[in-house]
Amino acid sequence: MQRSTLVGLKVGLIALLIFVAMIGMSTNSPATEWLKEAFHGISFAFAFGLGAPEALAYVLGGVVFVAIFCAGYFVGKKASSKLDG
């Protein structure tokens, strides 16, 4: 595996962890529950704010998490490839 791919994966995971921590810290729950709270919070925002059905809100919540990971991955991969050459 290329070095830029590994850096991209690490940056994507860090971006996702920071996002979960930012949302999770706003609730009064232990750190072990932050991921669940973040997912339910995003899903609630779609369901209540946009009026989406419950199943669609959960799918959109998952899409948000995947999009944050992908954005971090591409930023990390691009930055690493720029620094290499």
CSV table of N, CA and C in Angstrom, one decimal:
chain,number,residue,atom,x,y,z
A,1,MET,N,0.9,-1.2,0.0
A,1,MET,CA,0.0,0.0,0.0
A,1,MET,C,0.9,1.2,0.0
A,2,GLN,N,0.5,2.2,-0.7
A,2,GLN,CA,1.3,3.4,-0.8
A,2,GLN,C,1.2,4.2,0.5
A,3,ARG,N,2.3,5.0,0.7
A,3,ARG,CA,2.3,5.8,1.9
A,3,ARG,C,1.2,6.9,1.9
A,4,SER,N,0.9,7.5,0.8
A,4,SER,CA,-0.2,8.5,0.7
A,4,SER,C,-1.6,7.9,1.1
A,5,THR,N,-1.8,6.6,0.7
A,5,THR,CA,-3.0,6.0,1.0
A,5,THR,C,-3.2,5.7,2.5
A,6,LEU,N,-2.1,5.3,3.2
A,6,LEU,CA,-2.1,5.1,4.6
A,6,LEU,C,-2.3,6.4,5.4
A,7,VAL,N,-1.6,7.5,4.9
A,7,VAL,CA,-1.8,8.8,5.5
A,7,VAL,C,-3.3,9.2,5.3
A,8,GLY,N,-3.8,9.0,4.2
A,8,GLY,CA,-5.2,9.3,3.9
A,8,GLY,C,-6.2,8.6,4.8
A,9,LEU,N,-6.0,7.3,5.0
A,9,LEU,CA,-6.8,6.5,6.0
A,9,LEU,C,-6.7,7.1,7.4
A,10,LYS,N,-5.5,7.4,7.8
A,10,LYS,CA,-5.3,7.9,9.2
A,10,LYS,C,-6.0,9.3,9.3
A,11,VAL,N,-5.9,10.1,8.4
A,11,VAL,CA,-6.5,11.5,8.4
A,11,VAL,C,-8.0,11.3,8.4
A,12,GLY,N,-8.5,10.4,7.6
A,12,GLY,CA,-10.0,10.1,7.5
A,12,GLY,C,-10.5,9.7,8.9
A,13,LEU,N,-9.8,8.7,9.5
A,13,LEU,CA,-10.2,8.3,10.8
A,13,LEU,C,-10.1,9.3,11.9
A,14,ILE,N,-9.1,10.1,11.8
A,14,ILE,CA,-9.0,11.2,12.8
A,14,ILE,C,-10.1,12.3,12.6
A,15,ALA,N,-10.4,12.6,11.3
A,15,ALA,CA,-11.5,13.5,11.1
A,15,ALA,C,-12.8,13.0,11.6
A,16,LEU,N,-13.1,11.7,11.4
A,16,LEU,CA,-14.3,11.1,11.9
A,16,LEU,C,-14.3,11.0,13.4
A,17,LEU,N,-13.2,10.7,14.1
A,17,LEU,CA,-13.1,10.8,15.5
A,17,LEU,C,-13.4,12.2,16.1
A,18,ILE,N,-12.8,13.2,15.5
A,18,ILE,CA,-13.0,14.5,15.9
A,18,ILE,C,-14.5,14.9,15.8
A,19,PHE,N,-15.1,14.6,14.7
A,19,PHE,CA,-16.5,14.9,14.5
A,19,PHE,C,-17.4,14.2,15.5
A,20,VAL,N,-17.1,12.9,15.8
A,20,VAL,CA,-17.9,12.2,16.8
A,20,VAL,C,-17.6,12.8,18.2
A,21,ALA,N,-16.4,13.2,18.5
A,21,ALA,CA,-16.1,13.8,19.8
A,21,ALA,C,-16.8,15.1,19.9
A,22,MET,N,-16.8,15.9,18.9
A,22,MET,CA,-17.5,17.2,18.9
A,22,MET,C,-19.0,17.1,19.2
A,23,ILE,N,-19.6,16.2,18.6
A,23,ILE,CA,-21.1,16.0,18.8
A,23,ILE,C,-21.3,15.2,20.2
A,24,GLY,N,-20.4,14.2,20.5
A,24,GLY,CA,-20.6,13.4,21.7
A,24,GLY,C,-20.4,14.2,22.9
A,25,MET,N,-19.4,15.2,22.9
A,25,MET,CA,-19.2,15.9,24.1
A,25,MET,C,-20.3,16.9,24.5
A,26,SER,N,-21.2,17.1,23.6
A,26,SER,CA,-22.3,18.0,23.9
A,26,SER,C,-23.4,17.3,24.7
A,27,THR,N,-23.3,16.0,24.8
A,27,THR,CA,-24.3,15.2,25.6
A,27,THR,C,-23.8,14.8,26.9
A,28,ASN,N,-24.6,14.5,27.8
A,28,ASN,CA,-24.2,14.1,29.2
A,28,ASN,C,-24.2,12.5,29.2
A,29,SER,N,-23.2,12.0,28.5
A,29,SER,CA,-23.0,10.6,28.4
A,29,SER,C,-21.6,10.2,28.4
A,30,PRO,N,-21.2,9.0,28.8
A,30,PRO,CA,-19.8,8.6,28.8
A,30,PRO,C,-19.2,8.5,27.4
A,31,ALA,N,-17.9,8.5,27.4
A,31,ALA,CA,-17.2,8.5,26.1
A,31,ALA,C,-17.5,7.3,25.3
A,32,THR,N,-17.9,6.2,25.9
A,32,THR,CA,-18.2,5.0,25.2
A,32,THR,C,-19.5,5.1,24.4
A,33,GLU,N,-20.3,6.0,24.7
A,33,GLU,CA,-21.6,6.2,24.1
A,33,GLU,C,-21.6,7.3,23.0
A,34,TRP,N,-20.4,8.0,22.8
A,34,TRP,CA,-20.4,9.1,21.9
A,34,TRP,C,-20.7,8.8,20.5
A,35,LEU,N,-20.3,7.6,20.0
A,35,LEU,CA,-20.6,7.3,18.6
A,35,LEU,C,-22.1,7.1,18.4
A,36,LYS,N,-22.7,6.4,19.3
A,36,LYS,CA,-24.1,6.2,19.2
A,36,LYS,C,-24.9,7.5,19.3
A,37,GLU,N,-24.5,8.3,20.3
A,37,GLU,CA,-25.1,9.6,20.4
A,37,GLU,C,-25.0,10.5,19.2
A,38,ALA,N,-23.8,10.5,18.6
A,38,ALA,CA,-23.5,11.3,17.4
A,38,ALA,C,-24.4,10.8,16.3
A,39,PHE,N,-24.5,9.5,16.1
A,39,PHE,CA,-25.3,9.0,15.0
A,39,PHE,C,-26.8,9.3,15.2
A,40,HIS,N,-27.2,9.1,16.4
A,40,HIS,CA,-28.7,9.4,16.7
A,40,HIS,C,-28.9,10.9,16.6
A,41,GLY,N,-28.0,11.7,17.0
A,41,GLY,CA,-28.2,13.2,16.9
A,41,GLY,C,-28.3,13.6,15.4
A,42,ILE,N,-27.4,13.1,14.6
A,42,ILE,CA,-27.5,13.5,13.2
A,42,ILE,C,-28.8,13.0,12.6
A,43,SER,N,-29.1,11.7,12.9
A,43,SER,CA,-30.4,11.2,12.4
A,43,SER,C,-31.6,12.0,12.9
A,44,PHE,N,-31.6,12.4,14.1
A,44,PHE,CA,-32.7,13.2,14.6
A,44,PHE,C,-32.7,14.6,13.9
A,45,ALA,N,-31.6,15.1,13.6
A,45,ALA,CA,-31.6,16.4,12.9
A,45,ALA,C,-32.3,16.3,11.5
A,46,PHE,N,-32.0,15.1,10.8
A,46,PHE,CA,-32.6,14.9,9.5
A,46,PHE,C,-34.1,14.6,9.7
A,47,ALA,N,-34.5,13.9,10.7
A,47,ALA,CA,-35.9,13.5,10.8
A,47,ALA,C,-36.7,14.7,11.3
A,48,PHE,N,-36.2,15.4,12.3
A,48,PHE,CA,-37.0,16.5,12.8
A,48,PHE,C,-36.9,17.8,12.0
A,49,GLY,N,-35.7,18.1,11.6
A,49,GLY,CA,-35.4,19.3,10.8
A,49,GLY,C,-35.9,19.3,9.4
A,50,LEU,N,-35.7,18.2,8.7
A,50,LEU,CA,-36.1,18.1,7.3
A,50,LEU,C,-37.4,17.3,7.2
A,51,GLY,N,-37.9,16.7,8.2
A,51,GLY,CA,-39.1,15.9,8.1
A,51,GLY,C,-39.0,14.6,7.3
A,52,ALA,N,-37.8,14.1,7.3
A,52,ALA,CA,-37.5,12.8,6.6
A,52,ALA,C,-38.1,11.6,7.4
A,53,PRO,N,-38.5,10.6,6.7
A,53,PRO,CA,-38.9,9.4,7.5
A,53,PRO,C,-37.8,8.8,8.3
A,54,GLU,N,-38.1,8.0,9.3
A,54,GLU,CA,-37.1,7.5,10.2
A,54,GLU,C,-36.0,6.7,9.5
A,55,ALA,N,-36.4,5.8,8.6
A,55,ALA,CA,-35.4,5.0,7.9
A,55,ALA,C,-34.5,5.8,7.0
A,56,LEU,N,-35.0,6.8,6.3
A,56,LEU,CA,-34.2,7.7,5.5
A,56,LEU,C,-33.3,8.5,6.4
A,57,ALA,N,-33.8,8.9,7.5
A,57,ALA,CA,-32.9,9.7,8.4
A,57,ALA,C,-31.7,8.9,8.9
A,58,TYR,N,-31.9,7.6,9.2
A,58,TYR,CA,-30.7,6.8,9.6
A,58,TYR,C,-29.8,6.6,8.4
A,59,VAL,N,-30.3,6.4,7.2
A,59,VAL,CA,-29.4,6.3,6.0
A,59,VAL,C,-28.6,7.6,5.8
A,60,LEU,N,-29.3,8.7,5.9
A,60,LEU,CA,-28.6,10.0,5.7
A,60,LEU,C,-27.6,10.2,6.8
A,61,GLY,N,-27.8,9.8,8.0
A,61,GLY,CA,-26.9,9.9,9.1
A,61,GLY,C,-25.6,9.1,8.7
A,62,GLY,N,-25.8,7.9,8.2
A,62,GLY,CA,-24.7,7.0,7.8
A,62,GLY,C,-23.9,7.7,6.6
A,63,VAL,N,-24.6,8.3,5.7
A,63,VAL,CA,-24.0,9.0,4.6
A,63,VAL,C,-23.1,10.2,5.1
A,64,VAL,N,-23.6,10.9,6.1
A,64,VAL,CA,-22.8,12.0,6.7
A,64,VAL,C,-21.5,11.4,7.2
A,65,PHE,N,-21.5,10.3,8.0
A,65,PHE,CA,-20.3,9.7,8.5
A,65,PHE,C,-19.4,9.3,7.4
A,66,VAL,N,-19.9,8.7,6.4
A,66,VAL,CA,-19.0,8.2,5.3
A,66,VAL,C,-18.5,9.4,4.6
A,67,ALA,N,-19.2,10.5,4.4
A,67,ALA,CA,-18.8,11.7,3.7
A,67,ALA,C,-17.6,12.3,4.5
A,68,ILE,N,-17.7,12.4,5.8
A,68,ILE,CA,-16.7,13.0,6.6
A,68,ILE,C,-15.4,12.2,6.5
A,69,PHE,N,-15.5,10.9,6.6
A,69,PHE,CA,-14.4,10.0,6.4
A,69,PHE,C,-13.7,10.2,5.0
A,70,CYS,N,-14.5,10.2,4.0
A,70,CYS,CA,-14.0,10.3,2.6
A,70,CYS,C,-13.3,11.7,2.4
A,71,ALA,N,-13.9,12.7,3.0
A,71,ALA,CA,-13.3,14.1,2.9
A,71,ALA,C,-11.9,14.1,3.6
A,72,GLY,N,-11.9,13.5,4.7
A,72,GLY,CA,-10.6,13.4,5.4
A,72,GLY,C,-9.6,12.6,4.7
A,73,TYR,N,-10.0,11.5,4.1
A,73,TYR,CA,-9.2,10.6,3.3
A,73,TYR,C,-8.6,11.3,2.1
A,74,PHE,N,-9.4,12.0,1.4
A,74,PHE,CA,-8.9,12.7,0.2
A,74,PHE,C,-8.0,13.9,0.5
A,75,VAL,N,-8.3,14.6,1.6
A,75,VAL,CA,-7.4,15.7,2.0
A,75,VAL,C,-6.1,15.1,2.5
A,76,GLY,N,-6.1,14.1,3.3
A,76,GLY,CA,-4.8,13.5,3.7
A,76,GLY,C,-4.0,12.9,2.6
A,77,LYS,N,-4.7,12.2,1.7
A,77,LYS,CA,-4.0,11.6,0.5
A,77,LYS,C,-3.4,12.7,-0.4
A,78,LYS,N,-4.1,13.7,-0.6
A,78,LYS,CA,-3.6,14.8,-1.5
A,78,LYS,C,-2.4,15.5,-0.8
A,79,ALA,N,-2.6,15.8,0.5
A,79,ALA,CA,-1.5,16.5,1.2
A,79,ALA,C,-0.2,15.6,1.3
A,80,SER,N,-0.4,14.3,1.5
A,80,SER,CA,0.8,13.5,1.5
A,80,SER,C,1.4,13.3,0.2
A,81,SER,N,0.7,13.2,-0.9
A,81,SER,CA,1.3,13.2,-2.2
A,81,SER,C,2.0,14.4,-2.6
A,82,LYS,N,1.5,15.6,-2.1
A,82,LYS,CA,2.1,16.9,-2.4
A,82,LYS,C,3.5,17.0,-1.7
A,83,LEU,N,3.5,16.5,-0.4
A,83,LEU,CA,4.7,16.5,0.3
A,83,LEU,C,5.8,15.5,-0.2
A,84,ASP,N,5.3,14.4,-0.8
A,84,ASP,CA,6.3,13.4,-1.3
A,84,ASP,C,7.0,13.9,-2.5
A,85,GLY,N,6.3,14.6,-3.4
A,85,GLY,CA,7.0,14.8,-4.6
A,85,GLY,C,6.9,16.2,-5.1
